Coordinates of N, CA and C in Angstrom, one line a residue:
M1 N -11.5 -6.0 -26.2 CA -12.4 -6.0 -25.1 C -13.0 -4.6 -24.9
T2 N -14.3 -4.5 -24.6 CA -14.9 -3.2 -24.4 C -15.2 -2.9 -23.0
T3 N -15.4 -1.7 -22.7 CA -15.8 -1.2 -21.3 C -16.8 -0.1 -21.6
R4 N -17.3 0.4 -20.5 CA -18.2 1.6 -20.6 C -17.8 2.5 -19.5
G5 N -18.3 3.7 -19.6 CA -18.0 4.7 -18.6 C -18.8 6.0 -18.8
V6 N -18.5 7.0 -18.1 CA -19.2 8.2 -18.1 C -18.3 9.4 -18.2
L7 N -18.6 10.4 -19.0 CA -17.9 11.6 -19.1 C -18.7 12.7 -18.4
Y8 N -18.2 13.3 -17.4 CA -18.9 14.4 -16.7 C -18.2 15.7 -17.0
V9 N -18.8 16.5 -17.8 CA -18.2 17.9 -18.0 C -18.9 18.7 -16.9
H10 N -18.1 19.1 -15.9 CA -18.7 19.9 -14.8 C -18.9 21.3 -15.1
S11 N -18.0 21.9 -15.8 CA -18.2 23.3 -16.2 C -17.3 23.6 -17.5
A12 N -18.0 24.3 -18.4 CA -17.3 24.7 -19.7 C -18.0 26.0 -20.1
P13 N -17.2 27.0 -20.6 CA -17.8 28.1 -21.2 C -18.6 27.7 -22.4
R14 N -19.6 28.5 -22.7 CA -20.5 28.1 -23.8 C -19.7 28.0 -25.1
A15 N -18.8 28.8 -25.4 CA -18.0 28.8 -26.6 C -17.2 27.5 -26.7
L16 N -16.9 26.9 -25.6 CA -16.1 25.6 -25.6 C -16.9 24.4 -25.8
C17 N -18.2 24.5 -25.6 CA -19.1 23.3 -25.7 C -19.0 22.5 -27.0
P18 N -19.1 23.2 -28.1 CA -19.0 22.4 -29.4 C -17.6 21.7 -29.6
H19 N -16.6 22.4 -29.1 CA -15.2 21.8 -29.2 C -15.1 20.5 -28.3
V20 N -15.8 20.5 -27.1 CA -15.8 19.3 -26.3 C -16.5 18.2 -27.1
E21 N -17.6 18.5 -27.7 CA -18.3 17.5 -28.5 C -17.5 16.9 -29.6
W22 N -16.7 17.8 -30.3 CA -15.9 17.4 -31.4 C -14.8 16.5 -30.9
A23 N -14.2 16.9 -29.8 CA -13.1 16.1 -29.2 C -13.5 14.7 -28.8
V24 N -14.7 14.6 -28.2 CA -15.3 13.3 -27.7 C -15.6 12.5 -29.0
A25 N -16.2 13.1 -30.0 CA -16.5 12.4 -31.2 C -15.3 11.9 -31.9
G26 N -14.2 12.6 -31.8 CA -13.0 12.2 -32.4 C -12.4 10.9 -31.8
V27 N -12.6 10.9 -30.5 CA -12.1 9.7 -29.7 C -13.0 8.5 -30.0
L28 N -14.3 8.7 -30.0 CA -15.3 7.6 -30.1 C -15.5 7.2 -31.6
G29 N -15.2 8.1 -32.5 CA -15.4 7.8 -33.9 C -16.8 7.8 -34.3
A30 N -17.6 8.6 -33.6 CA -19.0 8.8 -34.0 C -19.5 10.2 -33.5
R31 N -20.5 10.7 -34.2 CA -21.0 12.0 -33.9 C -21.5 12.0 -32.4
V32 N -21.3 13.0 -31.7 CA -21.7 13.2 -30.3 C -22.4 14.5 -30.1
Q33 N -23.5 14.4 -29.5 CA -24.3 15.7 -29.1 C -24.6 15.6 -27.6
L34 N -24.0 16.4 -26.8 CA -24.3 16.4 -25.4 C -25.5 17.3 -25.1
D35 N -26.2 16.9 -24.0 CA -27.3 17.7 -23.5 C -26.7 18.7 -22.5
W36 N -26.5 19.9 -22.9 CA -25.9 20.9 -22.0 C -26.9 21.6 -21.2
I37 N -26.6 21.8 -19.9 CA -27.5 22.6 -19.0 C -26.6 23.6 -18.3
R38 N -27.2 24.6 -17.7 CA -26.5 25.6 -17.0 C -25.8 25.0 -15.8
Q39 N -24.7 25.5 -15.4 CA -24.0 25.1 -14.2 C -24.2 26.1 -13.1
P40 N -25.0 25.9 -12.1 CA -25.3 26.9 -11.1 C -24.1 27.2 -10.2
A41 N -23.1 26.3 -10.2 CA -21.9 26.6 -9.3 C -21.0 27.6 -9.9
S42 N -21.1 27.9 -11.2 CA -20.3 28.8 -11.9 C -21.1 29.5 -13.0
P43 N -21.7 30.6 -12.7 CA -22.6 31.3 -13.7 C -21.8 31.6 -15.0
G44 N -22.5 31.3 -16.1 CA -21.9 31.5 -17.4 C -21.2 30.3 -17.9
T45 N -21.3 29.2 -17.2 CA -20.7 27.9 -17.7 C -21.9 26.9 -17.8
W46 N -21.5 25.8 -18.5 CA -22.5 24.7 -18.8 C -21.9 23.4 -18.4
R47 N -22.8 22.4 -18.1 CA -22.4 21.1 -17.7 C -23.1 20.1 -18.6
A48 N -22.6 18.9 -18.6 CA -23.2 17.8 -19.4 C -22.6 16.4 -18.9
E49 N -23.4 15.4 -19.1 CA -23.0 14.0 -18.8 C -23.2 13.2 -20.1
F50 N -22.3 12.2 -20.3 CA -22.4 11.4 -21.5 C -21.9 10.0 -21.1
S51 N -22.7 9.0 -21.3 CA -22.3 7.6 -21.1 C -21.7 7.1 -22.4
W52 N -20.6 6.4 -22.3 CA -19.9 6.0 -23.5 C -19.6 4.5 -23.4
Q53 N -19.3 3.9 -24.5 CA -18.9 2.5 -24.5 C -17.8 2.4 -25.6
G54 N -16.7 1.8 -25.2 CA -15.5 1.7 -26.1 C -14.5 0.7 -25.7
R55 N -13.4 0.6 -26.4 CA -12.4 -0.3 -26.0 C -11.7 0.2 -24.7
T56 N -11.0 -0.8 -24.0 CA -10.2 -0.3 -22.9 C -9.2 0.7 -23.3
G57 N -9.0 1.7 -22.5 CA -8.1 2.8 -22.8 C -8.9 4.0 -23.3
T58 N -10.2 3.9 -23.6 CA -11.0 5.0 -24.1 C -11.0 6.2 -23.1
A59 N -11.1 5.8 -21.8 CA -11.1 6.9 -20.8 C -9.9 7.7 -20.8
S60 N -8.7 7.1 -21.0 CA -7.5 7.8 -21.1 C -7.5 8.7 -22.3
E61 N -8.0 8.2 -23.4 CA -8.0 9.0 -24.7 C -8.9 10.2 -24.5
L62 N -10.1 10.0 -23.9 CA -11.0 11.1 -23.6 C -10.3 12.2 -22.8
A63 N -9.7 11.8 -21.7 CA -9.1 12.7 -20.8 C -8.0 13.5 -21.5
S64 N -7.2 12.8 -22.3 CA -6.1 13.4 -23.1 C -6.7 14.4 -24.1
A65 N -7.8 14.1 -24.7 CA -8.4 15.0 -25.7 C -8.9 16.2 -25.1
L66 N -9.3 16.2 -23.8 CA -9.9 17.3 -23.2 C -9.0 18.1 -22.3
R67 N -7.8 17.6 -22.0 CA -7.0 18.2 -21.0 C -6.4 19.5 -21.3
G68 N -6.3 19.9 -22.6 CA -5.7 21.1 -23.0 C -6.4 22.4 -22.7
W69 N -7.7 22.3 -22.4 CA -8.5 23.5 -22.2 C -8.5 24.0 -20.8
Q70 N -7.9 25.1 -20.5 CA -7.8 25.6 -19.1 C -9.1 25.9 -18.4
M71 N -10.1 26.2 -19.1 CA -11.4 26.6 -18.5 C -12.4 25.5 -18.3
L72 N -11.9 24.3 -18.5 CA -12.8 23.1 -18.4 C -12.5 22.3 -17.2
R73 N -13.6 21.9 -16.5 CA -13.6 21.0 -15.4 C -14.3 19.7 -15.8
F74 N -13.7 18.6 -15.7 CA -14.3 17.3 -16.1 C -13.8 16.1 -15.3
E75 N -14.6 15.0 -15.4 CA -14.2 13.7 -14.9 C -14.6 12.7 -16.0
V76 N -13.7 11.7 -16.1 CA -14.0 10.6 -17.0 C -13.8 9.3 -16.1
T77 N -14.8 8.4 -16.2 CA -14.7 7.2 -15.5 C -14.8 6.0 -16.5
A78 N -14.2 4.9 -16.2 CA -14.3 3.7 -16.9 C -14.5 2.5 -16.0
E79 N -15.5 1.7 -16.3 CA -15.7 0.5 -15.4 C -14.7 -0.5 -15.6
P80 N -14.4 -1.3 -14.6 CA -13.5 -2.4 -14.8 C -14.1 -3.5 -15.8
C81 N -13.3 -4.2 -16.5 CA -13.7 -5.3 -17.3 C -12.8 -6.5 -17.1
P82 N -13.1 -7.6 -17.7 CA -12.3 -8.8 -17.5 C -10.8 -8.6 -17.8
T83 N -10.4 -7.7 -18.6 CA -9.0 -7.5 -19.0 C -8.3 -6.2 -18.4
A84 N -9.1 -5.4 -17.7 CA -8.5 -4.2 -17.2 C -9.3 -3.7 -15.9
E85 N -8.5 -3.0 -15.1 CA -9.1 -2.4 -13.9 C -9.9 -1.1 -14.4
G86 N -10.7 -0.6 -13.6 CA -11.4 0.7 -13.9 C -10.5 1.9 -13.8
E87 N -10.9 3.0 -14.2 CA -10.1 4.2 -14.2 C -11.0 5.4 -13.8
R88 N -10.3 6.4 -13.3 CA -11.0 7.7 -13.0 C -10.0 8.8 -13.3
Y89 N -10.4 9.8 -14.1 CA -9.7 11.0 -14.4 C -10.5 12.2 -13.9
S90 N -9.8 13.1 -13.2 CA -10.4 14.3 -12.8 C -9.5 15.5 -13.3
A91 N -10.2 16.6 -13.7 CA -9.4 17.7 -14.2 C -10.0 19.0 -13.8
T92 N -9.2 19.9 -13.3 CA -9.6 21.3 -12.9 C -8.6 22.2 -13.5
P93 N -9.0 23.5 -13.7 CA -8.0 24.5 -14.2 C -6.8 24.7 -13.3
D94 N -7.1 24.7 -12.0 CA -6.0 25.0 -11.0 C -5.1 23.8 -10.8
L95 N -5.7 22.6 -10.7 CA -4.9 21.4 -10.3 C -4.4 20.6 -11.4
G96 N -4.9 20.7 -12.6 CA -4.5 19.9 -13.7 C -5.3 18.6 -13.7
I97 N -4.6 17.5 -14.1 CA -5.3 16.2 -14.2 C -4.9 15.2 -13.2
F98 N -5.8 14.4 -12.7 CA -5.6 13.4 -11.7 C -6.0 12.1 -12.3
H99 N -5.3 11.0 -12.1 CA -5.6 9.7 -12.6 C -5.6 8.7 -11.5
A100 N -6.5 7.8 -11.4 CA -6.5 6.7 -10.4 C -7.1 5.5 -11.1
V101 N -6.5 4.4 -10.7 CA -7.0 3.1 -11.1 C -8.0 2.7 -10.0
T102 N -9.2 2.1 -10.5 CA -10.2 1.8 -9.6 C -10.5 0.3 -9.7
G103 N -10.9 -0.3 -8.5 CA -11.2 -1.7 -8.5 C -12.7 -1.9 -8.8
M104 N -13.1 -3.1 -8.7 CA -14.5 -3.5 -9.1 C -15.6 -2.8 -8.2
H105 N -15.2 -2.4 -7.0 CA -16.2 -1.7 -6.2 C -16.0 -0.2 -6.2
G106 N -15.2 0.3 -7.1 CA -15.0 1.7 -7.2 C -13.9 2.3 -6.3
D107 N -13.2 1.5 -5.5 CA -12.1 1.9 -4.6 C -10.9 2.3 -5.5
I108 N -10.2 3.3 -5.0 CA -9.0 3.7 -5.7 C -7.9 2.7 -5.3
L109 N -7.1 2.2 -6.2 CA -6.1 1.3 -6.0 C -4.7 2.0 -6.2
I110 N -4.0 2.1 -5.1 CA -2.7 2.9 -5.1 C -1.6 1.9 -5.3
P111 N -0.8 2.1 -6.3 CA 0.4 1.2 -6.5 C 1.4 1.3 -5.4
E112 N 2.0 0.2 -5.1 CA 3.0 0.1 -4.0 C 4.1 1.2 -4.1
D113 N 4.6 1.4 -5.3 CA 5.7 2.3 -5.5 C 5.3 3.7 -5.2
R114 N 4.1 4.1 -5.5 CA 3.6 5.4 -5.1 C 3.5 5.6 -3.6
L115 N 3.0 4.5 -2.9 CA 3.0 4.6 -1.5 C 4.3 4.7 -0.9
R116 N 5.3 3.9 -1.4 CA 6.7 4.0 -0.9 C 7.3 5.4 -1.1
A117 N 7.0 6.0 -2.3 CA 7.5 7.4 -2.5 C 6.9 8.4 -1.6
A118 N 5.6 8.2 -1.3 CA 5.0 9.1 -0.3 C 5.6 9.0 1.1
L119 N 5.8 7.8 1.5 CA 6.4 7.5 2.8 C 7.8 8.1 2.8
A120 N 8.6 8.0 1.7 CA 10.0 8.5 1.7 C 9.9 10.1 1.8
R121 N 9.1 10.7 1.0 CA 9.0 12.2 1.1 C 8.6 12.6 2.5
S122 N 7.7 11.9 3.1 CA 7.3 12.3 4.5 C 8.4 12.1 5.4
A123 N 9.2 11.0 5.3 CA 10.3 10.7 6.2 C 11.4 11.7 6.1
Q124 N 11.6 12.2 4.9 CA 12.6 13.2 4.7 C 12.2 14.6 5.1
G125 N 10.9 14.7 5.5 CA 10.4 16.0 6.0 C 10.0 16.9 4.9
E126 N 9.9 16.4 3.6 CA 9.4 17.2 2.5 C 7.9 17.6 2.6
T127 N 7.2 16.7 3.2 CA 5.7 16.9 3.2 C 5.2 16.0 4.4
Q128 N 3.9 16.3 4.7 CA 3.2 15.5 5.7 C 2.6 14.2 5.0
L129 N 2.7 13.1 5.7 CA 2.2 11.9 5.2 C 0.7 12.0 4.8
E130 N -0.1 12.6 5.7 CA -1.5 12.8 5.5 C -1.8 13.5 4.2
A131 N -1.0 14.6 3.9 CA -1.2 15.3 2.6 C -0.8 14.5 1.4
E132 N 0.2 13.7 1.5 CA 0.6 12.8 0.4 C -0.4 11.8 0.1
I133 N -1.0 11.2 1.1 CA -2.1 10.2 0.9 C -3.3 10.8 0.3
A134 N -3.6 12.1 0.8 CA -4.8 12.8 0.3 C -4.6 13.0 -1.2
K135 N -3.4 13.4 -1.7 CA -3.1 13.6 -3.1 C -3.2 12.2 -3.9
L136 N -2.7 11.2 -3.3 CA -2.8 9.9 -3.9 C -4.3 9.4 -4.1
L137 N -5.2 9.9 -3.2 CA -6.6 9.5 -3.3 C -7.4 10.6 -4.1
G138 N -6.7 11.6 -4.5 CA -7.4 12.6 -5.3 C -8.2 13.6 -4.5
K139 N -8.0 13.7 -3.3 CA -8.8 14.6 -2.4 C -8.8 16.1 -2.9
P140 N -7.6 16.7 -3.3 CA -7.7 18.0 -3.7 C -8.7 18.2 -4.9
W141 N -8.7 17.3 -5.8 CA -9.6 17.3 -7.0 C -11.0 17.2 -6.5
D142 N -11.3 16.2 -5.6 CA -12.6 16.0 -5.1 C -13.1 17.3 -4.4
D143 N -12.3 17.9 -3.6 CA -12.7 19.1 -2.9 C -13.0 20.2 -3.9
E144 N -12.3 20.4 -4.9 CA -12.5 21.5 -5.9 C -13.8 21.1 -6.8
L145 N -14.0 19.9 -7.1 CA -15.1 19.5 -8.0 C -16.4 19.3 -7.3
E146 N -16.4 19.1 -6.0 CA -17.7 18.8 -5.3 C -18.8 19.8 -5.5
P147 N -18.5 21.1 -5.4 CA -19.6 22.0 -5.7 C -20.2 21.9 -7.1
F148 N -19.4 21.4 -8.1 CA -19.8 21.3 -9.5 C -20.5 20.0 -9.7
R149 N -20.3 19.0 -8.9 CA -21.0 17.7 -9.1 C -22.5 17.8 -8.8
Y150 N -22.9 18.6 -8.0 CA -24.3 18.8 -7.7 C -25.0 19.3 -8.9
A151 N -25.9 18.6 -9.5 CA -26.4 19.0 -10.8 C -27.4 20.1 -10.8
G152 N -28.1 20.3 -9.7 CA -29.0 21.4 -9.6 C -30.4 21.0 -10.2
E153 N -31.3 21.8 -10.0 CA -32.7 21.6 -10.4 C -32.8 21.4 -11.9
G154 N -33.5 20.4 -12.3 CA -33.8 20.1 -13.7 C -32.7 19.3 -14.4
A155 N -31.7 18.9 -13.7 CA -30.7 18.1 -14.3 C -31.1 16.6 -14.5
P156 N -30.6 15.9 -15.4 CA -30.9 14.5 -15.6 C -30.5 13.7 -14.4
V157 N -31.2 12.7 -14.0 CA -30.9 11.8 -12.9 C -30.4 10.5 -13.5
R158 N -29.2 10.0 -13.0 CA -28.7 8.7 -13.5 C -29.0 7.6 -12.5
W159 N -29.8 6.7 -13.0 CA -30.1 5.5 -12.2 C -29.1 4.4 -12.3
L160 N -28.8 3.8 -11.2 CA -27.8 2.7 -11.3 C -28.6 1.4 -11.5
H161 N -28.2 0.6 -12.5 CA -28.9 -0.6 -12.9 C -28.3 -1.9 -12.3
Q162 N -27.1 -1.7 -11.8 CA -26.4 -2.9 -11.2 C -25.7 -2.5 -9.9
V163 N -26.0 -3.3 -8.9 CA -25.4 -3.0 -7.6 C -24.4 -4.2 -7.3
V164 N -23.2 -3.8 -6.9 CA -22.2 -4.9 -6.7 C -22.1 -5.1 -5.2

């Protein structure tokens, strides 16, 4: 079964850009050339978007292939398909990688055991429940990536072709 998704490279130093392309090509099994544009949120870095199509699990493979570079900010999404839920991976140098399963409308689906663990940590006084839920939803990653998501002038616009 195949799915499709998008790789968003939010910021990468220029020297890392070809390595990102090689890593993505290695996962997809085909030559990849990204359209790099300057990232105004972080001078000296570049950004790119790439739509991909592949078997289920490709988003995980892409995130794994890119996660080792500390100066890279990226997100990988995969749409749900008949045999698998969707996925979202977010990565920042400071926070590392975040993974979430997403439903057909893009909502993050949090497994019951992770909610129970968050409740237990909160009940034991280890943390605040609100902070635990924010982490489960990826809020720290969203907060850090938001300035980088704005493409800036001259960036490509992605039109949605299907509304659910």
